[in-house]
Coordinates of C-alpha atoms and ligand atoms in Angstrom, one line a residue:
X18 CA -56.0 56.9 63.6
X19 CA -58.8 57.3 61.0
X20 CA -59.8 60.9 60.3
X21 CA -63.0 62.4 61.4
X22 CA -64.8 61.7 58.1
X23 CA -64.0 58.0 58.3
X24 CA -65.1 57.9 62.0
X25 CA -68.4 59.4 61.0
X26 CA -68.8 56.7 58.3
X27 CA -67.9 54.1 60.8
X28 CA -71.1 54.7 62.8
X29 CA -72.7 52.6 60.2
X30 CA -70.6 49.6 60.9
X31 CA -71.1 49.7 64.6
X32 CA -67.9 51.5 65.4
X33 CA -65.9 48.3 65.3
X34 CA -62.2 48.5 64.6
X35 CA -60.9 46.2 62.0
X36 CA -58.0 43.9 61.6
X37 CA -58.3 41.8 58.5
X38 CA -55.8 39.3 59.6
X39 CA -55.2 37.1 62.5
X40 CA -51.5 37.3 62.6
X41 CA -51.3 41.0 63.4
X42 CA -48.6 41.4 60.8
X43 CA -50.6 41.8 57.6
X44 CA -52.4 44.9 56.4
X45 CA -55.5 45.9 58.3
X46 CA -58.3 48.2 57.4
X47 CA -61.6 49.9 58.4
X48 CA -64.5 48.4 56.4
X49 CA -66.5 51.2 55.0
X50 CA -69.1 49.4 52.9
X51 CA -68.2 51.4 49.9
X52 CA -65.5 49.1 48.5
X53 CA -62.8 51.3 50.1
X54 CA -60.6 50.5 52.9
X55 CA -58.4 52.8 55.0
X56 CA -55.3 51.0 56.1
X57 CA -55.3 50.4 59.9
X58 CA -52.6 48.8 61.9
X59 CA -54.0 47.0 64.9
X60 CA -51.4 46.5 67.6
X61 CA -51.4 43.0 69.1
X62 CA -53.0 42.9 72.5
X63 CA -52.1 39.4 73.8
X64 CA -53.4 38.4 77.3
X65 CA -50.5 37.0 79.3
X66 CA -50.7 33.3 80.0
X67 CA -48.5 33.7 83.1
X68 CA -51.5 33.8 85.4
X69 CA -52.1 30.1 84.7
X70 CA -49.9 27.2 85.8
X71 CA -50.6 24.3 83.5
X72 CA -49.2 21.1 85.0
X73 CA -47.6 18.5 82.8
X74 CA -50.0 15.9 84.0
X75 CA -53.4 15.8 85.6
X76 CA -55.1 13.1 87.5
X77 CA -58.8 12.3 88.1
X78 CA -60.6 14.1 90.9
X79 CA -62.2 11.4 93.1
X80 CA -63.2 11.7 96.7
X81 CA -61.5 15.1 97.0
X82 CA -58.2 13.9 95.8
X83 CA -56.3 13.9 92.6
X84 CA -55.5 10.3 91.6
X85 CA -54.1 8.5 88.5
X86 CA -56.2 6.1 86.4
X87 CA -55.8 2.6 87.7
X88 CA -53.8 1.6 84.7
X89 CA -51.9 4.9 84.7
X90 CA -53.0 5.7 81.1
X91 CA -53.2 9.4 79.9
X92 CA -54.2 11.3 76.8
X93 CA -53.0 14.7 75.6
X94 CA -55.1 17.9 75.4
X95 CA -54.2 20.2 72.6
X96 CA -54.3 24.0 72.2
X97 CA -56.3 24.3 69.0
X98 CA -54.8 27.7 68.2
X99 CA -51.2 26.4 68.2
X100 CA -51.6 22.6 67.9
X101 CA -49.3 22.2 70.9
X102 CA -50.1 19.6 73.6
X103 CA -50.9 21.5 76.8
X104 CA -50.9 18.6 79.2
X105 CA -51.4 14.9 79.7
X106 CA -54.7 14.0 81.4
X107 CA -55.7 10.8 83.1
X108 CA -57.7 8.5 81.0
X109 CA -60.3 6.9 83.3
X110 CA -61.1 3.2 83.1
X111 CA -64.5 1.8 84.1
X112 CA -62.9 0.9 87.5
X113 CA -62.1 4.5 88.0
X114 CA -65.6 5.6 87.1
X115 CA -66.9 3.0 89.6
X116 CA -64.7 4.5 92.3
X117 CA -66.0 8.0 91.5
X118 CA -69.7 6.8 91.8
X119 CA -68.9 5.1 95.1
X120 CA -67.3 8.3 96.5
X121 CA -70.3 10.3 95.3
X122 CA -72.8 7.9 96.9
X123 CA -70.9 8.0 100.2
X124 CA -70.9 11.8 100.2
X125 CA -74.6 11.9 99.3
X126 CA -75.5 9.6 102.1
X127 CA -73.2 10.8 104.9
X128 CA -71.9 14.3 104.3
X129 CA -73.2 16.6 101.5
X130 CA -76.7 15.0 101.5
X131 CA -77.0 15.4 105.2
X132 CA -76.2 19.1 105.3
X133 CA -79.1 21.6 105.7
X134 CA -79.8 23.9 102.8
X135 CA -78.3 26.9 104.5
X136 CA -75.0 25.1 104.9
X137 CA -75.0 23.9 101.3
X138 CA -75.6 27.5 100.3
X139 CA -72.5 28.7 102.1
X140 CA -70.3 26.3 100.1
X141 CA -71.9 27.4 96.8
X142 CA -71.4 31.1 97.7
X143 CA -67.8 30.3 98.5
X144 CA -67.3 28.5 95.2
X145 CA -68.9 31.5 93.4
X146 CA -66.6 33.9 95.2
X147 CA -63.4 31.9 94.4
X148 CA -64.4 31.6 90.8
X149 CA -64.7 35.4 90.6
X150 CA -61.4 35.8 92.4
X151 CA -59.7 33.4 90.0
X152 CA -61.7 34.6 86.9
X153 CA -58.7 35.7 84.8
X154 CA -56.9 32.4 85.4
X155 CA -60.0 30.5 84.3
X156 CA -60.6 32.7 81.3
X157 CA -57.0 32.2 80.0
X158 CA -57.0 28.5 80.6
X159 CA -60.4 28.1 78.9
X160 CA -59.3 30.1 75.8
X161 CA -56.1 28.0 75.6
X162 CA -57.8 24.7 75.8
X163 CA -60.9 25.4 73.7
X164 CA -59.8 28.1 71.2
X165 CA -62.5 30.6 72.2
X166 CA -61.5 34.3 72.2
X167 CA -60.3 35.6 75.5
X168 CA -62.8 38.5 75.4
X169 CA -65.6 35.9 75.3
X170 CA -64.2 33.6 78.0
X171 CA -63.4 36.7 80.1
X172 CA -66.6 38.6 79.6
X173 CA -69.2 35.9 78.9
X174 CA -68.3 32.4 80.0
X175 CA -66.6 33.0 83.4
X176 CA -69.0 35.7 84.7
X177 CA -71.9 33.5 83.8
X178 CA -70.3 30.5 85.5
X179 CA -70.0 32.5 88.8
X180 CA -73.5 33.9 88.3
X181 CA -74.9 30.3 88.1
X182 CA -73.3 29.4 91.4
X183 CA -74.5 32.7 93.0
X184 CA -78.0 32.0 91.7
X185 CA -78.3 28.4 92.8
X186 CA -76.6 29.1 96.2
X187 CA -79.6 31.4 96.8
X188 CA -82.0 28.5 96.2
X189 CA -80.3 25.9 98.4
X190 CA -82.1 26.9 101.6
X191 CA -85.4 27.9 99.9
X192 CA -86.5 24.7 98.2
X193 CA -89.8 24.9 100.2
X194 CA -90.5 28.2 98.4
X195 CA -89.5 26.9 95.0
X196 CA -91.9 24.0 95.3
X197 CA -94.7 25.2 97.7
X198 CA -96.7 22.5 99.4
X199 CA -94.2 19.8 98.4
X200 CA -91.1 18.4 100.0
X201 CA -88.1 18.5 97.6
X202 CA -85.7 15.6 98.1
X203 CA -82.4 15.2 96.1
X204 CA -82.3 12.5 93.5
X205 CA -79.0 11.1 94.7
X206 CA -75.9 10.8 92.5
X207 CA -75.9 12.6 89.1
X208 CA -73.8 11.6 86.1
X209 CA -73.1 14.8 84.1
X210 CA -71.5 14.6 80.6
X211 CA -70.6 17.9 79.0
X212 CA -69.3 19.1 75.6
X213 CA -66.3 21.2 74.5
X214 CA -67.9 24.4 73.3
X215 CA -68.6 25.9 76.7
X216 CA -66.6 23.6 79.0
X217 CA -66.7 25.6 82.2
X218 CA -70.1 27.1 81.6
X219 CA -71.7 23.7 81.0
X220 CA -70.0 22.4 84.2
X221 CA -71.7 25.3 86.1
X222 CA -75.1 24.7 84.5
X223 CA -74.9 21.1 85.7
X224 CA -73.1 21.2 89.0
X225 CA -74.7 24.3 90.6
X226 CA -78.3 23.2 90.6
X227 CA -77.4 19.6 91.4
X228 CA -75.5 20.6 94.6
X229 CA -78.0 23.2 95.6
X230 CA -80.6 20.4 95.8
X231 CA -78.4 18.1 97.8
X232 CA -77.2 15.8 95.1
X233 CA -73.6 14.7 94.5
X234 CA -72.0 14.4 91.0
X235 CA -69.7 12.6 88.8
X236 CA -68.8 14.8 85.9
X237 CA -67.2 13.8 82.6
X238 CA -65.7 16.7 80.6
X239 CA -65.2 16.4 76.8
X240 CA -61.8 15.0 75.9
X241 CA -60.6 18.0 74.0
X242 CA -61.4 20.4 76.9
X243 CA -60.7 18.8 80.3
X244 CA -58.5 21.5 81.8
X245 CA -61.0 24.1 83.2
X246 CA -63.0 21.2 84.9
X247 CA -59.7 20.1 86.5
X248 CA -59.0 23.6 87.7
X249 CA -62.5 23.6 89.1
X250 CA -61.5 20.6 91.2
X251 CA -58.9 22.9 92.8
X252 CA -61.7 25.3 93.6
X253 CA -63.7 22.5 95.3
X254 CA -60.6 21.8 97.4
X255 CA -60.1 25.5 98.2
X256 CA -63.8 25.8 99.2
X257 CA -63.4 22.7 101.5
X258 CA -66.2 21.0 99.8
X259 CA -66.8 17.6 101.5
X260 CA -64.8 14.9 99.6
X261 CA -66.9 13.0 97.1
X262 CA -69.4 15.8 96.5
X263 CA -67.9 16.6 93.1
X264 CA -65.9 14.0 91.2
X265 CA -64.4 14.6 87.8
X266 CA -63.4 11.7 85.5
X267 CA -61.7 12.5 82.3
X268 CA -61.7 9.9 79.5
X269 CA -63.3 8.8 76.3
X270 CA -67.0 8.7 75.4
X271 CA -67.2 5.1 76.5
X272 CA -66.6 6.3 80.1
X273 CA -69.6 8.6 79.7
X274 CA -71.7 5.6 78.6
X275 CA -70.4 3.5 81.5
X276 CA -71.7 6.2 83.9
X277 CA -75.0 6.5 82.1
X278 CA -75.7 2.8 82.5
X279 CA -74.2 2.5 86.0
X280 CA -76.7 1.2 88.6
X281 CA -75.3 3.6 91.2
X282 CA -76.5 6.6 89.1
X283 CA -79.9 8.2 89.8
X284 CA -79.8 11.1 87.3
X285 CA -78.1 11.7 83.9
X286 CA -77.6 15.2 82.5
X287 CA -76.1 15.5 79.0
X288 CA -75.2 18.3 76.6
X289 CA -73.8 17.4 73.2
X290 CA -74.7 15.9 69.9
X291 CA -78.1 14.5 69.0
X292 CA -76.5 11.2 68.0
X293 CA -74.9 10.7 71.4
X294 CA -78.1 12.0 73.1
X295 CA -80.1 9.3 71.4
X296 CA -77.6 6.6 72.6
X297 CA -77.9 8.0 76.1
X298 CA -81.7 7.9 76.0
X299 CA -81.5 4.3 75.0
X300 CA -79.0 3.7 77.8
X301 CA -81.3 4.9 80.6
X302 CA -84.5 3.4 79.0
X303 CA -86.2 1.0 81.3
X304 CA -84.7 2.5 84.5
X305 CA -86.1 5.1 86.9
X306 CA -83.1 7.4 86.3
X307 CA -83.9 11.1 85.6
X308 CA -82.7 12.4 82.3
X309 CA -82.2 15.8 80.7
X310 CA -80.8 16.1 77.2
X311 CA -79.6 19.4 75.7
X312 CA -78.7 18.6 72.1
X313 CA -78.1 20.2 68.8
X314 CA -79.9 23.1 67.0
X315 CA -80.3 24.8 63.7
X316 CA -81.9 28.1 64.8
X317 CA -83.6 30.5 62.5
X318 CA -82.9 34.2 62.9
X319 CA -85.8 35.9 61.2
X320 CA -85.5 39.5 60.0
X321 CA -88.7 41.3 58.9
X322 CA -88.7 44.3 56.5
X323 CA -89.5 46.7 59.3
X324 CA -86.6 45.7 61.5
X325 CA -83.8 48.1 62.4
X326 CA -81.3 46.6 59.9
X327 CA -78.0 47.8 61.5
X328 CA -79.1 46.4 64.9
X329 CA -80.2 43.2 63.2
X330 CA -76.8 42.8 61.5
X331 CA -75.1 43.0 64.9
X332 CA -77.5 40.3 66.2
X333 CA -76.9 38.1 63.2
X334 CA -73.1 38.4 63.6
X335 CA -73.4 37.7 67.3
X336 CA -75.8 34.8 66.6
X337 CA -73.5 32.9 64.3
X338 CA -69.9 34.0 64.7
X339 CA -69.9 34.2 68.6
X340 CA -67.7 31.3 69.9
X341 CA -66.8 30.4 66.2
X342 CA -70.4 29.3 65.7
X343 CA -69.8 26.4 68.0
X344 CA -73.0 27.1 69.9
X345 CA -75.9 24.7 70.1
X346 CA -78.4 27.7 69.9
X347 CA -76.4 29.5 67.2
X348 CA -78.5 31.5 64.7
X349 CA -77.1 29.4 61.8
X350 CA -80.1 30.1 59.4
X351 CA -80.9 33.7 58.5
X352 CA -84.4 34.0 57.2
X353 CA -84.7 37.4 55.6
X354 CA -87.9 39.0 54.2
X355 CA -87.5 39.2 50.4
X356 CA -87.9 43.0 50.2
X357 CA -84.9 43.7 52.4
X358 CA -82.6 40.8 51.6
X359 CA -80.3 42.8 49.3
X360 CA -79.5 45.7 51.6
X361 CA -79.2 43.3 54.6
X362 CA -76.7 41.1 52.8
X363 CA -74.7 44.1 51.7
X364 CA -74.5 45.4 55.3
X365 CA -73.7 41.9 56.5
X366 CA -70.8 41.5 54.1
X367 CA -69.6 44.9 55.1
X368 CA -69.7 43.9 58.7
X369 CA -67.9 40.6 58.0
X370 CA -64.9 42.5 56.7
X371 CA -64.4 43.9 60.2
X372 CA -64.3 40.6 62.0
X373 CA -60.9 39.7 63.4
X374 CA -60.0 36.0 63.2
X375 CA -56.9 34.8 65.0
X376 CA -55.1 34.2 68.3
X377 CA -57.7 33.5 71.0
X378 CA -55.5 35.1 73.6
X379 CA -55.4 38.4 71.7
X380 CA -58.0 40.8 73.3
X381 CA -59.0 42.1 69.8
X382 CA -59.9 38.7 68.4
X383 CA -63.5 38.1 67.5
X384 CA -63.3 34.6 66.1
X385 CA -60.8 32.3 67.6
X386 CA -59.7 28.7 66.8
X387 CA -62.1 25.8 65.9
X388 CA -62.0 23.4 68.9
X389 CA -60.4 20.4 67.2
X390 CA -59.0 19.1 63.9
X391 CA -62.0 16.8 63.6
X392 CA -64.5 19.7 64.0
X393 CA -62.6 21.8 61.4
X394 CA -62.9 18.8 59.0
X395 CA -66.6 18.6 59.7
X396 CA -67.1 22.3 59.0
X397 CA -65.0 22.1 55.8
X398 CA -66.9 19.1 54.6
X399 CA -70.3 20.8 55.1
X400 CA -69.1 24.0 53.5
X401 CA -68.0 22.0 50.4
X402 CA -71.4 20.4 50.3
X403 CA -73.0 23.9 50.3
X404 CA -70.9 24.9 47.3
X405 CA -71.6 21.6 45.5
X406 CA -75.4 21.9 46.0
X407 CA -75.4 25.3 44.4
X408 CA -75.5 27.9 47.2
X409 CA -73.5 31.1 46.7
X410 CA -70.4 31.2 48.9
X411 CA -68.9 34.3 50.4
X412 CA -65.9 34.8 52.8
X413 CA -64.3 38.1 53.6
X414 CA -60.6 38.5 52.7
X415 CA -58.6 37.7 55.7
X416 CA -55.4 35.8 56.4
X417 CA -55.4 33.0 58.9
X418 CA -52.6 32.1 61.2
X419 CA -50.2 29.5 59.8
X420 CA -50.7 27.0 62.6
X421 CA -53.9 26.0 64.3
X422 CA -57.5 25.2 63.4
X423 CA -59.0 28.3 61.9
X424 CA -61.9 28.9 59.6
X425 CA -63.0 32.2 58.0
X426 CA -66.5 33.6 58.8
X427 CA -68.6 32.2 56.0
X428 CA -71.9 33.3 54.4
X429 CA -74.0 31.3 52.0
X430 CA -76.8 33.0 50.0
X431 CA -79.4 31.5 47.7
X432 CA -79.7 28.5 50.0
X433 CA -82.6 26.1 49.4
X434 CA -84.5 24.4 52.2
X435 CA -83.2 21.0 51.0
X436 CA -79.5 21.9 51.2
X437 CA -77.5 20.1 53.8
X438 CA -76.3 23.5 55.1
X439 CA -79.9 24.5 55.8
X440 CA -80.7 21.2 57.6
X441 CA -77.6 19.9 59.4
X442 CA -75.9 21.5 62.4
X443 CA -72.6 22.7 61.1
X444 CA -71.3 24.0 64.5
X445 CA -68.9 26.5 62.9
X446 CA -68.9 30.1 61.7
X447 CA -71.1 29.4 58.7
X448 CA -74.4 31.3 58.0
X449 CA -77.0 30.1 55.5
X450 CA -79.3 32.8 54.2
X451 CA -82.9 31.9 53.1
X452 CA -85.7 34.2 52.3
X453 CA -89.5 34.5 52.9
X454 CA -92.4 36.7 51.9
X455 CA -95.1 36.3 54.6
X456 CA -94.9 35.6 58.4
X457 CA -96.6 32.2 57.8
X458 CA -93.9 31.2 55.3
X459 CA -91.2 32.3 57.9
X460 CA -92.8 30.1 60.6
X461 CA -93.1 27.2 58.2
X462 CA -89.4 27.5 57.1
X463 CA -88.1 28.2 60.7
X464 CA -89.8 25.0 62.0
X465 CA -88.7 22.9 59.1
X466 CA -85.8 21.1 60.8
X467 CA -85.5 18.2 63.1
X468 CA -84.3 20.6 65.8
X469 CA -86.1 23.1 68.0
X470 CA -83.7 24.8 70.4
X471 CA -83.8 28.6 69.7
X472 CA -84.9 31.3 67.4
X473 CA -84.6 35.0 66.8
X474 CA -87.2 37.6 65.6
X475 CA -86.3 41.0 64.4
X476 CA -89.2 43.5 63.9
X477 CA -90.4 46.8 65.2
X478 CA -93.9 45.3 65.9
X479 CA -94.5 43.9 69.4
X480 CA -97.6 42.1 68.2
X481 CA -95.7 40.3 65.6
X482 CA -93.0 39.3 68.1
X483 CA -95.7 37.7 70.3
X484 CA -97.5 36.0 67.4
X485 CA -94.3 34.6 66.0
X486 CA -92.9 33.5 69.3
X487 CA -96.0 31.3 70.0
X488 CA -95.7 29.6 66.6
X489 CA -92.0 28.8 66.7
X490 CA -91.1 25.3 67.9
X491 CA -88.1 26.5 69.8
X492 CA -87.3 26.4 73.5
X493 CA -85.9 29.9 73.5
X494 CA -87.1 32.8 71.3
X495 CA -85.1 36.0 71.4
X496 CA -86.7 39.3 70.1
X497 CA -84.5 42.0 68.7
X498 CA -81.5 40.4 70.3
X499 CA -79.7 37.0 70.3
X500 CA -77.6 34.7 72.5
X501 CA -78.7 36.3 75.8
X502 CA -78.2 34.0 78.8
X503 CA -79.1 34.4 82.4
X504 CA -79.0 31.9 85.3
X505 CA -82.6 32.7 86.2
X506 CA -83.9 31.8 82.8
X507 CA -84.7 28.2 81.7
X508 CA -83.0 26.9 78.5
X509 CA -83.7 23.7 76.6
X510 CA -85.3 22.3 73.4
X511 CA -88.0 20.7 71.5
X512 CA -87.9 17.7 69.1
X513 CA -84.3 16.5 68.4
X514 CA -82.8 19.3 70.5
X515 CA -83.6 17.3 73.6
X516 CA -85.8 17.6 76.6
X517 CA -85.7 19.0 80.1
X518 CA -84.6 22.5 81.0
X519 CA -81.5 23.9 82.6
X520 CA -81.4 27.3 84.4
X521 CA -83.9 29.0 86.6
X522 CA -86.3 27.1 88.8
X523 CA -86.9 24.6 86.0
X524 CA -83.2 23.7 86.3
X525 CA -83.6 23.0 90.0
X526 CA -86.7 20.9 89.3
X527 CA -84.6 18.5 87.2
X528 CA -82.5 17.6 90.4
X529 CA -85.3 17.0 92.9
X530 CA -87.9 14.4 93.7
X531 CA -91.1 16.1 94.9
X532 CA -93.1 14.4 97.6
X533 CA -96.3 15.2 99.4
X534 CA -96.0 16.8 102.8
Ligands
LIG233 P1 -70.4 14.5 71.4 O1 -71.9 14.5 71.6 O2 -69.8 13.2 71.0 O3 -69.7 14.9 72.8 C1 -70.3 15.4 74.0 C2 -69.8 14.7 75.2 O4 -70.3 13.3 75.2 C3 -68.3 14.6 75.4 O5 -68.0 14.6 76.7 C4 -68.1 13.2 74.8 O6 -66.9 12.6 75.3 C5 -69.3 12.4 75.4 N1 -69.6 11.2 74.6 C6 -69.2 10.8 73.4 N2 -69.7 9.6 73.1 C7 -70.4 9.2 74.1 C8 -71.2 8.1 74.4 N3 -71.4 7.1 73.5 N4 -71.8 8.0 75.6 C9 -71.7 9.0 76.5 N5 -71.0 10.1 76.3 C10 -70.4 10.2 75.1 O7 -70.0 15.6 70.5 P2 -68.7 15.7 69.6 O8 -67.7 16.2 70.4 O9 -68.5 14.5 68.8 O10 -69.2 16.7 68.5 C11 -70.0 16.3 67.3 C12 -71.0 17.2 67.0 O11 -72.0 17.3 68.0 C13 -70.5 18.6 66.7 O12 -70.1 18.7 65.4 C14 -71.8 19.4 67.0 O13 -72.6 19.4 65.8 C15 -72.5 18.6 68.0 N6 -72.3 19.2 69.4 C16 -73.4 19.8 69.9 C17 -73.2 20.4 71.2 C18 -74.3 21.1 71.8 O14 -74.1 21.8 72.8 N7 -75.5 20.9 71.4 C19 -72.0 20.3 71.9 C20 -70.9 19.6 71.2 C21 -71.1 19.0 70.0 P3 -65.5 12.7 74.4 O15 -65.3 14.2 74.3 O16 -64.5 12.0 75.2 O17 -65.8 12.1 73.1

């Protein structure tokens, strides 16, 4: 254990223990910010994978049953931390997607869509409860399939998933109160296409409000992370959900587009890249389908000179290194007021030396594996462009596991507005630091991207928070915190970050047609 003196010094680094390596076998240390390091052996704390039974092969979930694709084709899903194939998963064809839409339509017309709100609520409460009961199983599976650290899937993703079902269960029999004076009718069958960064959480954001409002769904998970959605199919069976209410089709992006353009679909909800979002918008153009798009981001995290710097450092780290930076609302651009940039960067570098990169199933891991080889290549390419364009590159010393897709927490200083790393969504653990002198300059720079999903403001002045928040073109603005999510709070973007809101009553609104009484 470190002695008392070093413990006192550690107050400055947020009392975080340090392991400099992911393997657990190399030297570890406490980062003290004074160039010194006290050796510290961190014992491995692996979460057992015994709680999860991963089948060799998974089918599609259509009409309450697990079925093979009509041509029997499958694809492999890989654990990005080990590069091992976890399972073979059915690769849906358009004919399979058609079957899923037919099943959803039938359930909407004859079973789920006919249930009174109070009955729908019972099912959603039951799903929430089962998710809580099986939370460890979901957390381990999610970490294995996506690469995210177990402490995040266990403490953030899965609790939020259950919270979304609890929350929307509460609305199912209260639609008259949500939309006073109007009659809220379900839209019908929703096609929901979700990404790989928060596979189960995005499923919950989409399925819970849709079902609460009386819609049925066909969900397409991302190809690199299908397993938690397929385990959710098991929860639907366990909850005795009427067959066809939830259908899950795994397969390539083209199956997503088949659903988007399908005449049997009434509503499309998508979370993912701006490029695919634009294609989807074109796919529904000229129809009366509802559409919500939650796309990319390049959030500014703005730190003023009067901010509590140690607190801001924690917020910056949480903003960009949480979930390996694979977060649409990640605070990927740090805008620091010129007068404090030097101490802030010094504290940040100090804090970076305490981040543990490695096995996602180790409970001490802060940064897990990048979701796929393709994503790792994209991050690497953008980081190389940052170096080539002249920004100053910094990574803490840390070993990475020999196998798997890992990337060190990265910091770029002296970044110009024109650099690609200041403009493009990297979707990795890479922070670009820019500076400003006045609040107006901060607003100008923060809004100077094609995106507008989120932003952070760090200052002691309440009036400045309010003034900045109204000027930021961002759907969510956090003040003296970052990456806070709650099912009651709407989330969504401006500009190329998409349109429509998920969460809260706004999220319910996206799944109803309001008629006059
Ligand atoms: P995509 O936008 O391609 O994937 C998101 C989902 O859309 C997946 O289910 C995908 O299926 C599906 N999809 C792909 N192509 C189509 C299509 N033509 N029509 C309908 N659905 C489609 O993201 P990527 O996985 O390619 O990631 C690329 C970049 O996107 C990342 O580097 C990141 O910058 C950004 N991104 C942003 C996210 C966000 O939350 N804002 C989330 C994920 C990525 P499949 O997996 O089978 O290809």
